[in-house]
Coordinates of C-alpha atoms in Angstrom, one line a residue:
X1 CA 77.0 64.9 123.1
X2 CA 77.6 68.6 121.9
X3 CA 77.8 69.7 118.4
X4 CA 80.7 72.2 118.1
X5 CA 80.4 74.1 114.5
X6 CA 83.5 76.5 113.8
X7 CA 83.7 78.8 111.1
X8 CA 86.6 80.2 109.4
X9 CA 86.2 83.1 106.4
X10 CA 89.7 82.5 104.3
X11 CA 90.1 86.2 102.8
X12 CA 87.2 86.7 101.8
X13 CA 86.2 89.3 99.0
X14 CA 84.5 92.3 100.9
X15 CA 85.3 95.5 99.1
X16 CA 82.5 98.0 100.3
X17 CA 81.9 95.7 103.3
X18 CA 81.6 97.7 106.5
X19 CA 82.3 94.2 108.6
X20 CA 85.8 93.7 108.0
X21 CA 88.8 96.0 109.2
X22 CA 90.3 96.3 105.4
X23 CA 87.1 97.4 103.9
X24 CA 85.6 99.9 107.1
X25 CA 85.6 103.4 106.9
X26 CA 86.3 104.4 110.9
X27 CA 85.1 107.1 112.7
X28 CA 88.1 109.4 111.8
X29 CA 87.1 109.0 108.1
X30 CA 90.0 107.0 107.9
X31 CA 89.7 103.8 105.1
X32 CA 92.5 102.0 103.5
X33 CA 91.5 101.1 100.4
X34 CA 89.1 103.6 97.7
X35 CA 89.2 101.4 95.0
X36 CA 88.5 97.6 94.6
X37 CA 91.6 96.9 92.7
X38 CA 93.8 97.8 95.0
X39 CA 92.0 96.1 97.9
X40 CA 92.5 93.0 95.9
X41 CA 96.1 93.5 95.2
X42 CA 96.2 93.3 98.8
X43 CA 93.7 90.4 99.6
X44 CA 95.1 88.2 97.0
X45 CA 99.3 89.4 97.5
X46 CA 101.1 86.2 97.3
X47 CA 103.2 86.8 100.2
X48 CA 100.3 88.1 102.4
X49 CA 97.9 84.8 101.5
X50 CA 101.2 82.0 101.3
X51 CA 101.6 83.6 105.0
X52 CA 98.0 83.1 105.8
X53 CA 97.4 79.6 104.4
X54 CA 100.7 78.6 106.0
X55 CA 99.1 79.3 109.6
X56 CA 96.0 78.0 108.9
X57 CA 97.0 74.5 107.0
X58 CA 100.8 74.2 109.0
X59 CA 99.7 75.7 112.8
X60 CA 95.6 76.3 113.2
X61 CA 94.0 72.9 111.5
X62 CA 96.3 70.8 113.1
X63 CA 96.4 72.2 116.1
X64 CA 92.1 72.3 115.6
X65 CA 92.2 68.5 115.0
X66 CA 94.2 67.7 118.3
X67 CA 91.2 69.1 119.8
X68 CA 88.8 67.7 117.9
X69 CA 90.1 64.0 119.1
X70 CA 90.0 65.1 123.0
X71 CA 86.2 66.3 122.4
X72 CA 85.5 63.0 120.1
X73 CA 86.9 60.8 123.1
X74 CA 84.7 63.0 125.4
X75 CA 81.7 62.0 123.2
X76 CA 81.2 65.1 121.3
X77 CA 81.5 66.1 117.7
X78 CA 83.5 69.0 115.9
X79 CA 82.5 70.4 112.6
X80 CA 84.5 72.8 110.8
X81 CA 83.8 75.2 107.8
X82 CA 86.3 76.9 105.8
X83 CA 84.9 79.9 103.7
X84 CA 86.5 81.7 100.8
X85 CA 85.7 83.8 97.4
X86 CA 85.4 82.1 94.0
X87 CA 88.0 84.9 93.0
X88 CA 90.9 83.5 95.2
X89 CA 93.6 82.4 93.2
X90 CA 93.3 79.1 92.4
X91 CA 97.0 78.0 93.9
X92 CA 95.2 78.3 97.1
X93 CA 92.0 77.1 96.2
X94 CA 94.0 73.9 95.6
X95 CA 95.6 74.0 98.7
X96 CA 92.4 74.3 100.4
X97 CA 90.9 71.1 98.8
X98 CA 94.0 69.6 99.9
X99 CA 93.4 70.6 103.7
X100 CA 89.8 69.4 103.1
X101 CA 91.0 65.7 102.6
X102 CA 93.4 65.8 105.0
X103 CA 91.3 67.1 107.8
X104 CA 88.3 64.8 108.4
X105 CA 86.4 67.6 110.1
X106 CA 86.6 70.7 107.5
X107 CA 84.4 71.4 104.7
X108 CA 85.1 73.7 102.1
X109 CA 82.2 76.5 100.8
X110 CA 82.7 78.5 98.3
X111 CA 80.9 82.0 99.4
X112 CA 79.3 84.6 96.9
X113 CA 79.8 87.7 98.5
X114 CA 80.1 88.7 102.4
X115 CA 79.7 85.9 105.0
X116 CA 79.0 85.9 108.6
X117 CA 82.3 85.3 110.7
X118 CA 80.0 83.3 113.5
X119 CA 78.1 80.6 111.3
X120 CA 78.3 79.3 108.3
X121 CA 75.3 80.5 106.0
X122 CA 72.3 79.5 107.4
X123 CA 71.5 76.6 104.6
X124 CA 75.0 74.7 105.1
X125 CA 74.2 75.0 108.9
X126 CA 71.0 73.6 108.9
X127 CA 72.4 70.8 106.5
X128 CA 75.3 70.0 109.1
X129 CA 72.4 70.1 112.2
X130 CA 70.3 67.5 109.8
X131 CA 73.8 65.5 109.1
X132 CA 74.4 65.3 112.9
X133 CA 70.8 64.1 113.7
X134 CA 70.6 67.7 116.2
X135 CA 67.0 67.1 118.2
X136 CA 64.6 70.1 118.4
X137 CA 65.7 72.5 121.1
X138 CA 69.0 70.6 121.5
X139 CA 71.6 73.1 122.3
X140 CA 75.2 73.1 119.6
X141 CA 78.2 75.4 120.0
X142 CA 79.2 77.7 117.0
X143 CA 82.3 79.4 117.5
X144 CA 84.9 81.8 115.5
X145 CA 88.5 81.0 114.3
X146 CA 90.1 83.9 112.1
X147 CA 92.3 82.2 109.2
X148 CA 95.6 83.8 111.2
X149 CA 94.2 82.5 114.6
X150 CA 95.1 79.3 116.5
X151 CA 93.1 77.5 119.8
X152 CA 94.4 75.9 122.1
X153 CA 94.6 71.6 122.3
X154 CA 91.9 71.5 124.9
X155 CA 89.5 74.9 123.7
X156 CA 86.6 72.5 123.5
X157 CA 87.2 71.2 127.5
X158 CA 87.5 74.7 128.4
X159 CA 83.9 75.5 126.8
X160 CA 82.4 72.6 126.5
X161 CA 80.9 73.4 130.0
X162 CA 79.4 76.2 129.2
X163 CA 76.9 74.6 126.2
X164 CA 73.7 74.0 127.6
X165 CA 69.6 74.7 126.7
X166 CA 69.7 76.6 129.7
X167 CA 72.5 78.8 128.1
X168 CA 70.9 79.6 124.5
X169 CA 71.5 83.0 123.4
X170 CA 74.8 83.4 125.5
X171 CA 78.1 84.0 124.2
X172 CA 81.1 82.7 125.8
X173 CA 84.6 84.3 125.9
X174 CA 87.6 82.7 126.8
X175 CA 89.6 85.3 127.2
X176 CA 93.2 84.7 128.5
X177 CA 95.7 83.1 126.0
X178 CA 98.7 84.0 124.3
X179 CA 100.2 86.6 121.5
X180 CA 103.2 86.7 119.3
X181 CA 104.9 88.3 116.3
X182 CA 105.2 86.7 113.3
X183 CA 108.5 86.8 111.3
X184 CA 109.9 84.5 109.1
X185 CA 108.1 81.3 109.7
X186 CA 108.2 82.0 113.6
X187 CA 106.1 83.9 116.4
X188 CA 108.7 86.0 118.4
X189 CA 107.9 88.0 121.9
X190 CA 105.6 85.4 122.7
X191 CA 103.4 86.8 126.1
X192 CA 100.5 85.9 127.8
X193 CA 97.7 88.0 126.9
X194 CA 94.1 89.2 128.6
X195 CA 91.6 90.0 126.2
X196 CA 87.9 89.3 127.4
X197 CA 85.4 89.4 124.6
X198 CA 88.5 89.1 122.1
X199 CA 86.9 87.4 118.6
X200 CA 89.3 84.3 118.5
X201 CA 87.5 81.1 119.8
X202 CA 84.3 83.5 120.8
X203 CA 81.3 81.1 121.3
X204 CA 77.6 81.4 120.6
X205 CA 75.2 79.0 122.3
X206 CA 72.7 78.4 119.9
X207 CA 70.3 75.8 119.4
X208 CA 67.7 74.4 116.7
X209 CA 64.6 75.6 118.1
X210 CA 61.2 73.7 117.6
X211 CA 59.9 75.6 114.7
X212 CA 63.1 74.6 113.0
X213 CA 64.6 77.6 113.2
X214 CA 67.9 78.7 113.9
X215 CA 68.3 80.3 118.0
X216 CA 71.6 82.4 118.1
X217 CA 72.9 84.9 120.2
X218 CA 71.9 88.7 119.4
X219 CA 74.4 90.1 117.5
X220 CA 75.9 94.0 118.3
X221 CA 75.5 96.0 115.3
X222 CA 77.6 99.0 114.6
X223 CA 79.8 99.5 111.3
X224 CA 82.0 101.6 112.9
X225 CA 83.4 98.7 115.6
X226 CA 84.2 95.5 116.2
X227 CA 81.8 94.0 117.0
X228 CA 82.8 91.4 119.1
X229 CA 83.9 94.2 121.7
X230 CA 80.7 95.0 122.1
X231 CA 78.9 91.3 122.0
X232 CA 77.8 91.9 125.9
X233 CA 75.5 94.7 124.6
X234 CA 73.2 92.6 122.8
X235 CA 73.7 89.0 124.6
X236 CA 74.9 87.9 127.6
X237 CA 78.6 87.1 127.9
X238 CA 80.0 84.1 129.7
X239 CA 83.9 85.2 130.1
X240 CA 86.6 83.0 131.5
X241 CA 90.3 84.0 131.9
X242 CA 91.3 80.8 134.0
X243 CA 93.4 79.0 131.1
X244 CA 95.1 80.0 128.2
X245 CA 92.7 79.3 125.0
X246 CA 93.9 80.9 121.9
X247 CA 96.8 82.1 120.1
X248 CA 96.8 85.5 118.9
X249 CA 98.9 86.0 115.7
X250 CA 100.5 89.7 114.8
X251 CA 101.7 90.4 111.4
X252 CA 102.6 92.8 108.8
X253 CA 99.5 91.8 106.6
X254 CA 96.8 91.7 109.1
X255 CA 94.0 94.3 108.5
X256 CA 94.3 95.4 111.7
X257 CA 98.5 96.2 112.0
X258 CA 97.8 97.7 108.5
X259 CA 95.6 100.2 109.7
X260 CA 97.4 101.5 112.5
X261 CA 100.5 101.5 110.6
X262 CA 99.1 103.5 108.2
X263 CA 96.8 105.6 110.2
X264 CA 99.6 106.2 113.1
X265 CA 102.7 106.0 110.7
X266 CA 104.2 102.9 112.9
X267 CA 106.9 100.5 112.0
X268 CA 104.7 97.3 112.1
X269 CA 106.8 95.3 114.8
X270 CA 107.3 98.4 116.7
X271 CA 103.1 99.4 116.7
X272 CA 102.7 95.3 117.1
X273 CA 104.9 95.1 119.8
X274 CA 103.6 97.9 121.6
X275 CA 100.5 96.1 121.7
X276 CA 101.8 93.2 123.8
X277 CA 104.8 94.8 125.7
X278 CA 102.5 95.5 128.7
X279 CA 101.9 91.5 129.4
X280 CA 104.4 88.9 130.9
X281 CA 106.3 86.5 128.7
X282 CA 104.2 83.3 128.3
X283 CA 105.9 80.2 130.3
X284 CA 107.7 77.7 127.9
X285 CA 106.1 74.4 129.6
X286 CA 102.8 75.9 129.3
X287 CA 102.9 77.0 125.3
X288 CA 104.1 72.8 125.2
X289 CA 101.1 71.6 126.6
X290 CA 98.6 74.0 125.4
X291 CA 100.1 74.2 121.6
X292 CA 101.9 71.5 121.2
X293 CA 101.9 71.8 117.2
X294 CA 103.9 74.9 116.9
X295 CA 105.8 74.4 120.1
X296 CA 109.0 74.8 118.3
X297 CA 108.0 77.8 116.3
X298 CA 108.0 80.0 119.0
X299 CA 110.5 81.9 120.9
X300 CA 109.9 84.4 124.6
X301 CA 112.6 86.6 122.7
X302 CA 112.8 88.1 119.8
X303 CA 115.4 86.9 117.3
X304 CA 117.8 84.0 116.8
X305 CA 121.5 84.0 118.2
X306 CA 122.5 84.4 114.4
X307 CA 120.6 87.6 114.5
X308 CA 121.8 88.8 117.6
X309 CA 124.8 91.2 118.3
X310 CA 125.4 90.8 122.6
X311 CA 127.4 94.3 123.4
X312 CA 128.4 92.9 127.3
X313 CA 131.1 90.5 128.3
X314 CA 131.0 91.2 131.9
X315 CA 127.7 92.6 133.9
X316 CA 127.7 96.3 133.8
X317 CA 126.8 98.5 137.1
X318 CA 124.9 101.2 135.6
X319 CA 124.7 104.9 136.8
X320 CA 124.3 108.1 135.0
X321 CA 127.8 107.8 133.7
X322 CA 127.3 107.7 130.2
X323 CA 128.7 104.0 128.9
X324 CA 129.2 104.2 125.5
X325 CA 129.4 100.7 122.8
X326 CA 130.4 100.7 118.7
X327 CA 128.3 99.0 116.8
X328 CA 127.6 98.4 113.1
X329 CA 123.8 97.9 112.4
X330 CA 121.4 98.6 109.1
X331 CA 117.9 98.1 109.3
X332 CA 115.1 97.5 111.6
X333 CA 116.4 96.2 115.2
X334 CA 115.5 95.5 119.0
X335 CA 117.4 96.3 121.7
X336 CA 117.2 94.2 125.1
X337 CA 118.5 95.3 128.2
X338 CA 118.4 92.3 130.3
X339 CA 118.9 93.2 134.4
X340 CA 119.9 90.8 137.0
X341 CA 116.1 91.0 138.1
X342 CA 112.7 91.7 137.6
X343 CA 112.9 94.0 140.8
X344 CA 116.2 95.8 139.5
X345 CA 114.4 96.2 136.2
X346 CA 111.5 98.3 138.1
X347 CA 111.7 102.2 137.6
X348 CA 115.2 101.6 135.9
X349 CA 114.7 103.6 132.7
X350 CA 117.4 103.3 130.6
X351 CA 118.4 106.9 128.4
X352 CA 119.8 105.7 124.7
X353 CA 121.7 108.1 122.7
X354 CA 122.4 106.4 118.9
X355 CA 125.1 108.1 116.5
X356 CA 123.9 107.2 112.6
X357 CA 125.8 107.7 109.8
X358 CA 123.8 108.2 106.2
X359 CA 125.5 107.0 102.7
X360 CA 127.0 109.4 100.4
X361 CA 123.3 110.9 99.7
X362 CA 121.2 110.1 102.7
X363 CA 121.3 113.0 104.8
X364 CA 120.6 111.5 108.4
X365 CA 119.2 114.3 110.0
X366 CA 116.1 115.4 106.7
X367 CA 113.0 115.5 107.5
X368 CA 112.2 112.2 105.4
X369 CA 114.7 110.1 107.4
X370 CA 113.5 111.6 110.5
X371 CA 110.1 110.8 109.8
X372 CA 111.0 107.4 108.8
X373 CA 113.0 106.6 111.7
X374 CA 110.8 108.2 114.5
X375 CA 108.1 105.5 113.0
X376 CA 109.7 103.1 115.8
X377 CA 110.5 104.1 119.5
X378 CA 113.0 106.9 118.5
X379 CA 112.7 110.4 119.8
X380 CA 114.8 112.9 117.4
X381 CA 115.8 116.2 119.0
X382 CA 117.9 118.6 115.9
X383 CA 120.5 119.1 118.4
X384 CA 120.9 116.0 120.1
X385 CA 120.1 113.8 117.3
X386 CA 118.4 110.7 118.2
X387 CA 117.6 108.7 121.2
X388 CA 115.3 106.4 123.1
X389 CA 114.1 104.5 126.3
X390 CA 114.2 101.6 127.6
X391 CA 111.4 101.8 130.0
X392 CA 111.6 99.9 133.1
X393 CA 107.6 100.0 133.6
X394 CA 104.7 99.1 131.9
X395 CA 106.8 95.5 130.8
X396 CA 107.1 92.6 132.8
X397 CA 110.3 90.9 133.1
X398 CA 114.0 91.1 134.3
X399 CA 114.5 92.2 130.3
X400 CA 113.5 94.9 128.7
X401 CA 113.5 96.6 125.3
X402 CA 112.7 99.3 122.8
X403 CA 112.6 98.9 118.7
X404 CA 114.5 101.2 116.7
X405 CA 114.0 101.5 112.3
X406 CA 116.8 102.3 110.8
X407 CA 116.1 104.0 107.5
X408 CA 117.6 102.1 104.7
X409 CA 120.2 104.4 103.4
X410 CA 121.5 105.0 107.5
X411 CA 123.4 102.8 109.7
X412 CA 124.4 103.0 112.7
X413 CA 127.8 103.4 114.5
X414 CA 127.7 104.0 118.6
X415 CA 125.2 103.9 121.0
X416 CA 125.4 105.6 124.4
X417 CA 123.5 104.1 127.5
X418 CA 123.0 105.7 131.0
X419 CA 120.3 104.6 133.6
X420 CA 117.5 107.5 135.2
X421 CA 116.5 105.5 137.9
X422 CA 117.7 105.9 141.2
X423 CA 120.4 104.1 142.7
X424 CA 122.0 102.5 139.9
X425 CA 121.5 98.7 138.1
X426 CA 123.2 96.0 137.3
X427 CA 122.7 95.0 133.5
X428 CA 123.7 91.4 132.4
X429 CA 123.5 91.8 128.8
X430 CA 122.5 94.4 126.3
X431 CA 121.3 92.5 123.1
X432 CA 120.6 94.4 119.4
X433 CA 118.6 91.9 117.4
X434 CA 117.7 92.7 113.9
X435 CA 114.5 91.9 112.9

């Protein structure tokens, strides 16, 4: 039998805390928040929390007790802790408690002040070793699941082999599994993703040691990183990229988007997607089997017909004749080019020029719309005006794309497509897809 004992911090309060991307000052000097209240406006935002206890209670506890029954019928046991502040608002305390009932497996604790994100605090994991009758020197499994993180239905078959006594002090880090955007209710651009040493799912091998003391890996220490990029410094690191394990969750709240939207000045789905534009899109029958949950909620593309304006009626041969479409688009969009195949799409890079049109005082072309709108993927030239690729490397895929932010007082009216690659493609369909 293995003991597997997860741990999930739920927004916890960490103002000052060097351990948490909201609350670290980087390298560059760069920190996002200088005063407590407005680090808790944005901990405790309704939108940003209703989002984050929607995956965790709708997608990542379901999904976690799926896998908890295929390691119970294996013989094991999973344990599950769910951390969070005495100042969260108590709407989602509630719903908490709720989850706690419903889930056989999770315990609540409430934390005073900053908590570990590999193990519960060392009293409530010594009371859960004594609850699961956890011999001296026998070896248990604590691992990491973020409260906007999901594993897969069989995570604890995929490590499971890995827990031994032979093994205390390793980490293990499954590090192929799958990323998507989050937007409305639904992960979009949904791709296969390699991360080795990535924190979702990471494992220690620890054990109770004879003494009665607590044997965990060594733990990395440096304020300025992440310190689960860096676990392999301190401990050995078990990695295995054979199966898809987690699911990797990219929003407009997240600490992480935050920064580098802030820091780099990025339209969120643009910097997201930029993130994840380099892997292939995951396969349908695999995100079935391997998250069966939230199967439905997610899509390869990146918006729904209803949000989708298709420009092509006919496939279009494309050259460096200038083609040239009217359209009528506000706000944030993404524009697919979809060629007849992945070999057609190779070294095809696709020139955009848009024409924009501002309202009766938005002057397209200041430097405050510019900047706004050169956020996304746009390039802006003062005589040209604006324009983009469509890169046919570093994406995998007979479709490509490239996200444009509208500012909100431009829309736009033509765009003007030409191919730079040599000898010409065939396009199927060109797609603009608000999002």
């Amino acid at each position: 039998m293995t003991l597997f004992l997860g741990h999930t911090r739920f927004s916890i309060d960490a103002f000052g805390s060097a351990w948490f991307n909201a609350t670290r000052r980087r390298p560059s000097g760069v920190e996002l928040f200088s005063s407590r209240e407005g680090y808790l406006d944005w901990l405790y935002d309704a939108d940003r929390l209703e989002r984050r206890a929607r995956i965790l209670i709708d997608w990542s506890l379901p999904q976690l007790r799926r896998a908890a029954q295929q390691a119970e019928d294996a013989g094991h046991r999973v344990r599950h802790v769910v951390s969070y502040s005495p100042t969260l608002p108590e709407a989602f305390q509630q719903q908490l408690r709720a989850a706690e009932v419903r889930f056989e497996f999770l315990e609540l604790h409430e934390a005073e002040g900053v908590v570990d994100a590999f193990l519960p605090p060392e009293a409530l994991t010594q009371q859960i070793l004594n609850q699961e009758q956890l011999g001296a020197g026998e070896a248990f499994a604590a691992y990491r699941l973020d409260d906007d993180d999901v594993l897969s239905a069989d995570y604890f078959s995929l490590v499971e082999p890995y827990v031994s006594e032979a093994n205390v002090g390793f980490r293990v880090s499954m590090a192929l599994g799958v990323s998507g955007l989050y937007r409305n209710g639904k992960l979009y651009s949904v791709r296969e993703t390699y991360y080795p040493k990535i924190s979702m799912g990471m494992l220690s091998v620890c054990s109770w040691g004879e003494a009665g003391e607590l044997v965990v890996p060594e733990r990395y220490v440096d304020v300025s990183q992440d310190n689960h990029d860096f676990a392999d410094r301190a401990a050995p690191v078990i990695t295995d990229a054979r199966q898809p394990a987690f699911l990797r969750i990219l929003h407009a709240t997240q600490s992480g988007v935050l920064h580098r939207t802030r820091q780099l000045n990025r339209q969120w789905y643009s910097d997201a997607l930029s993130r994840i534009r380099h892997a292939p899109p995951a396969e349908v029958p695999a995100l079935e089997e391997k998250f069966p949950v939230l199967a439905e909620s997610m899509e390869i593309g990146h918006g729904e017909p209803e949000e989708t304006q298709e420009l092509l009626t006919d496939p279009l041969s494309l050259g460096e004749e200038r083609v040239p479409f009217e359209v009528d688009l506000e706000g944030p969009f993404v524009m697919e080019v979809e060629f007849a195949t992945e070999e057609e799409a190779i070294g095809q890079d696709v020139a955009v020029k848009w024409q924009v049109e501002g309202s009766d005082d938005v002057d397209p072309h200041s430097p405050e719309v510019t900047e706004h709108m050169t956020a996304s993927d746009l390039r802006y030239h003062r005589r040209h005006g604006y324009s983009t690729w469509v890169p046919g490397h570093r994406q995998h895929g007979a479709v490509r794309h490239c996200v444009v932010n509208l500012h909100p007082g431009v829309r736009l009216t033509r765009a003007t497509v030409l191919s730079r690659g040599g000898g010409g493609a065939t396009v199927q369909q060109i797609r603009l897809i608000r999002i």
